Amino acid sequence: MSRVQTACRQGASGAAERIGPAAQRTRDLAAERMLMARGWGAPRLHQASRYVEGELGPRMGSMLSDAARRVEPPQPEKQGRNFAMTALAGVMAVGLAGALLTRRGNARSSHDVTDTERAEVRTP
């Protein structure tokens, strides 16, 4: 059994010595071919990305927007709400005008009172 193991070890080391240089050449050739493939593929990937960004993307975006508009249900009319908002704005405008007129009237009457009081104080 030990003779068989020794023979296998010697055969394996001999095969490694014979195959080693061929394996190294194959490794170098594969690395060179991978660089060539990357050099060939990179410009094509850039071209594809420009197409997707410049032409396909906007087309897809507009197509999806059109589809969304077609699928979207119609919006209900909001006439009741618009009428209520208009009525509220009218009431607020009338209230504001009334408040301004009331303040103006109070200012005039207090102004008249102070003038009258001043006139009475001077007469004695």
Coordinates of N, CA, C and O in Angstrom, one line a residue, residues 13-74:
S13 N 3.2 14.6 -8.9 CA 4.2 15.6 -9.0 C 4.7 15.7 -10.4 O 5.0 16.8 -10.9
G14 N 4.9 14.6 -11.1 CA 5.4 14.7 -12.5 C 4.3 15.3 -13.4 O 4.7 16.1 -14.3
A15 N 3.1 15.0 -13.2 CA 2.0 15.6 -14.0 C 1.9 17.1 -13.7 O 1.7 17.9 -14.7
A16 N 2.1 17.5 -12.5 CA 2.1 18.9 -12.2 C 3.2 19.7 -12.8 O 3.0 20.8 -13.3
E17 N 4.4 19.0 -12.9 CA 5.5 19.7 -13.6 C 5.2 19.8 -15.1 O 5.6 20.8 -15.7
R18 N 4.6 18.8 -15.7 CA 4.3 18.9 -17.1 C 3.1 19.8 -17.4 O 3.2 20.6 -18.4
I19 N 2.1 19.8 -16.6 CA 0.9 20.6 -16.9 C 1.0 22.0 -16.4 O 0.4 22.9 -16.9
G20 N 1.9 22.3 -15.4 CA 2.0 23.6 -14.9 C 2.3 24.7 -15.9 O 1.5 25.7 -15.9
P21 N 3.3 24.6 -16.8 CA 3.5 25.7 -17.7 C 2.3 25.8 -18.7 O 1.9 27.0 -19.1
A22 N 1.7 24.8 -19.1 CA 0.5 24.9 -20.0 C -0.7 25.5 -19.3 O -1.4 26.4 -19.9
A23 N -0.8 25.2 -18.0 CA -1.9 25.9 -17.2 C -1.7 27.4 -17.1 O -2.6 28.2 -17.2
Q24 N -0.4 27.7 -16.9 CA 0.0 29.1 -16.8 C -0.3 29.9 -18.1 O -0.9 31.0 -18.1
R25 N 0.1 29.3 -19.2 CA -0.2 29.9 -20.5 C -1.7 30.0 -20.7 O -2.2 31.1 -21.2
T26 N -2.5 29.0 -20.4 CA -3.9 29.0 -20.5 C -4.5 30.2 -19.7 O -5.4 30.9 -20.1
R27 N -4.0 30.3 -18.4 CA -4.5 31.3 -17.5 C -4.2 32.7 -18.1 O -5.0 33.6 -18.1
D28 N -3.0 32.9 -18.6 CA -2.6 34.2 -19.2 C -3.5 34.5 -20.5 O -3.9 35.6 -20.7
L29 N -3.7 33.5 -21.3 CA -4.5 33.7 -22.5 C -5.9 34.0 -22.1 O -6.6 34.9 -22.8
A30 N -6.5 33.3 -21.1 CA -7.9 33.6 -20.7 C -8.0 35.0 -20.1 O -9.0 35.7 -20.4
A31 N -7.0 35.5 -19.4 CA -7.0 36.9 -18.9 C -7.0 37.9 -20.0 O -7.7 38.9 -20.0
E32 N -6.2 37.6 -21.0 CA -6.1 38.5 -22.2 C -7.4 38.5 -22.9 O -7.9 39.6 -23.3
R33 N -8.0 37.4 -23.1 CA -9.3 37.3 -23.8 C -10.4 38.0 -23.1 O -11.3 38.6 -23.6
M34 N -10.4 37.9 -21.7 CA -11.4 38.5 -20.9 C -11.3 40.1 -21.1 O -12.3 40.8 -21.2
L35 N -10.0 40.6 -21.1 CA -9.9 42.0 -21.3 C -10.4 42.4 -22.7 O -11.0 43.5 -22.8
M36 N -10.1 41.6 -23.7 CA -10.6 41.9 -25.0 C -12.1 41.9 -25.0 O -12.8 42.8 -25.6
A37 N -12.8 41.0 -24.4 CA -14.2 40.9 -24.3 C -14.8 42.1 -23.6 O -15.8 42.7 -24.0
R38 N -14.1 42.5 -22.5 CA -14.6 43.7 -21.8 C -14.5 45.0 -22.7 O -15.3 45.8 -22.7
G39 N -13.4 45.1 -23.4 CA -13.2 46.2 -24.3 C -14.2 46.2 -25.4 O -14.6 47.3 -25.9
W40 N -14.6 45.1 -25.9 CA -15.6 45.0 -26.9 C -17.0 45.3 -26.3 O -17.8 46.0 -27.0
G41 N -17.3 44.9 -25.1 CA -18.7 45.0 -24.6 C -18.9 46.4 -24.0 O -20.1 46.8 -24.0
A42 N -17.9 47.1 -23.4 CA -18.1 48.3 -22.8 C -18.8 49.4 -23.7 O -19.8 50.0 -23.3
P43 N -18.3 49.6 -24.9 CA -18.9 50.6 -25.8 C -20.4 50.2 -26.1 O -21.2 51.1 -26.2
R44 N -20.6 49.0 -26.2 CA -22.0 48.6 -26.6 C -22.9 48.8 -25.4 O -24.1 49.2 -25.5
L45 N -22.4 48.6 -24.2 CA -23.2 48.9 -23.0 C -23.5 50.4 -22.9 O -24.6 50.8 -22.5
H46 N -22.5 51.2 -23.2 CA -22.7 52.7 -23.1 C -23.7 53.1 -24.2 O -24.6 53.9 -23.9
Q47 N -23.6 52.5 -25.3 CA -24.6 52.8 -26.4 C -26.0 52.4 -26.0 O -27.0 53.2 -26.2
A48 N -26.1 51.2 -25.4 CA -27.4 50.8 -24.9 C -28.0 51.7 -23.8 O -29.2 52.0 -23.8
S49 N -27.1 52.1 -22.9 CA -27.6 53.0 -21.8 C -28.1 54.3 -22.4 O -29.0 54.9 -21.9
R50 N -27.3 54.9 -23.4 CA -27.8 56.2 -24.0 C -29.1 56.0 -24.7 O -30.0 56.9 -24.6
Y51 N -29.3 54.9 -25.3 CA -30.6 54.6 -26.0 C -31.8 54.6 -24.9 O -32.8 55.1 -25.1
V52 N -31.5 53.8 -23.9 CA -32.6 53.7 -22.8 C -32.9 55.1 -22.2 O -34.0 55.4 -22.0
E53 N -31.8 55.8 -21.9 CA -32.0 57.1 -21.3 C -32.6 58.1 -22.2 O -33.5 58.9 -21.8
G54 N -32.2 58.2 -23.4 CA -32.6 59.2 -24.4 C -33.9 58.9 -25.1 O -34.7 59.8 -25.4
E55 N -34.1 57.7 -25.5 CA -35.3 57.4 -26.4 C -36.3 56.4 -25.7 O -37.5 56.7 -25.6
L56 N -35.8 55.3 -25.2 CA -36.7 54.3 -24.6 C -37.4 54.8 -23.4 O -38.6 54.6 -23.2
G57 N -36.6 55.4 -22.5 CA -37.1 55.9 -21.2 C -38.3 56.9 -21.4 O -39.4 56.7 -20.8
P58 N -38.1 58.0 -22.1 CA -39.2 58.9 -22.3 C -40.4 58.3 -23.0 O -41.6 58.6 -22.6
R59 N -40.2 57.4 -23.9 CA -41.3 56.7 -24.6 C -42.1 55.9 -23.6 O -43.3 55.9 -23.6
M60 N -41.3 55.1 -22.8 CA -42.0 54.3 -21.7 C -42.8 55.2 -20.7 O -43.9 54.9 -20.3
G61 N -42.1 56.3 -20.4 CA -42.8 57.2 -19.4 C -44.1 57.7 -20.0 O -45.1 57.8 -19.3
S62 N -44.1 58.2 -21.2 CA -45.3 58.7 -21.8 C -46.4 57.6 -22.0 O -47.5 57.9 -21.8
M63 N -45.9 56.4 -22.3 CA -46.8 55.3 -22.5 C -47.5 55.0 -21.1 O -48.7 54.8 -21.1
L64 N -46.7 55.0 -20.1 CA -47.3 54.7 -18.8 C -48.2 55.8 -18.3 O -49.3 55.6 -17.7
S65 N -47.9 57.1 -18.6 CA -48.8 58.2 -18.3 C -50.1 58.1 -19.0 O -51.2 58.3 -18.4
D66 N -50.0 57.8 -20.3 CA -51.3 57.6 -21.1 C -52.1 56.5 -20.5 O -53.3 56.6 -20.4
A67 N -51.5 55.4 -20.2 CA -52.2 54.2 -19.6 C -52.9 54.6 -18.3 O -54.0 54.3 -18.0
A68 N -52.2 55.4 -17.5 CA -52.7 55.8 -16.2 C -53.9 56.7 -16.4 O -54.9 56.6 -15.7
R69 N -53.9 57.6 -17.4 CA -55.0 58.5 -17.7 C -56.2 57.7 -18.1 O -57.4 58.0 -17.8
R70 N -56.0 56.6 -18.9 CA -57.1 55.8 -19.4 C -57.7 55.0 -18.3 O -58.9 54.8 -18.3
V71 N -56.9 54.6 -17.4 CA -57.4 53.7 -16.3 C -58.1 54.5 -15.2 O -59.0 54.0 -14.5
E72 N -57.6 55.7 -15.0 CA -58.1 56.5 -13.9 C -59.6 56.8 -14.0 O -60.1 57.2 -15.1
P73 N -60.4 56.6 -13.0 CA -61.9 56.8 -13.0 C -62.1 58.4 -13.1 O -61.3 59.1 -12.6
P74 N -63.2 58.8 -13.7 CA -63.5 60.2 -13.7 C -63.7 60.8 -12.3 O -64.3 60.1 -11.5

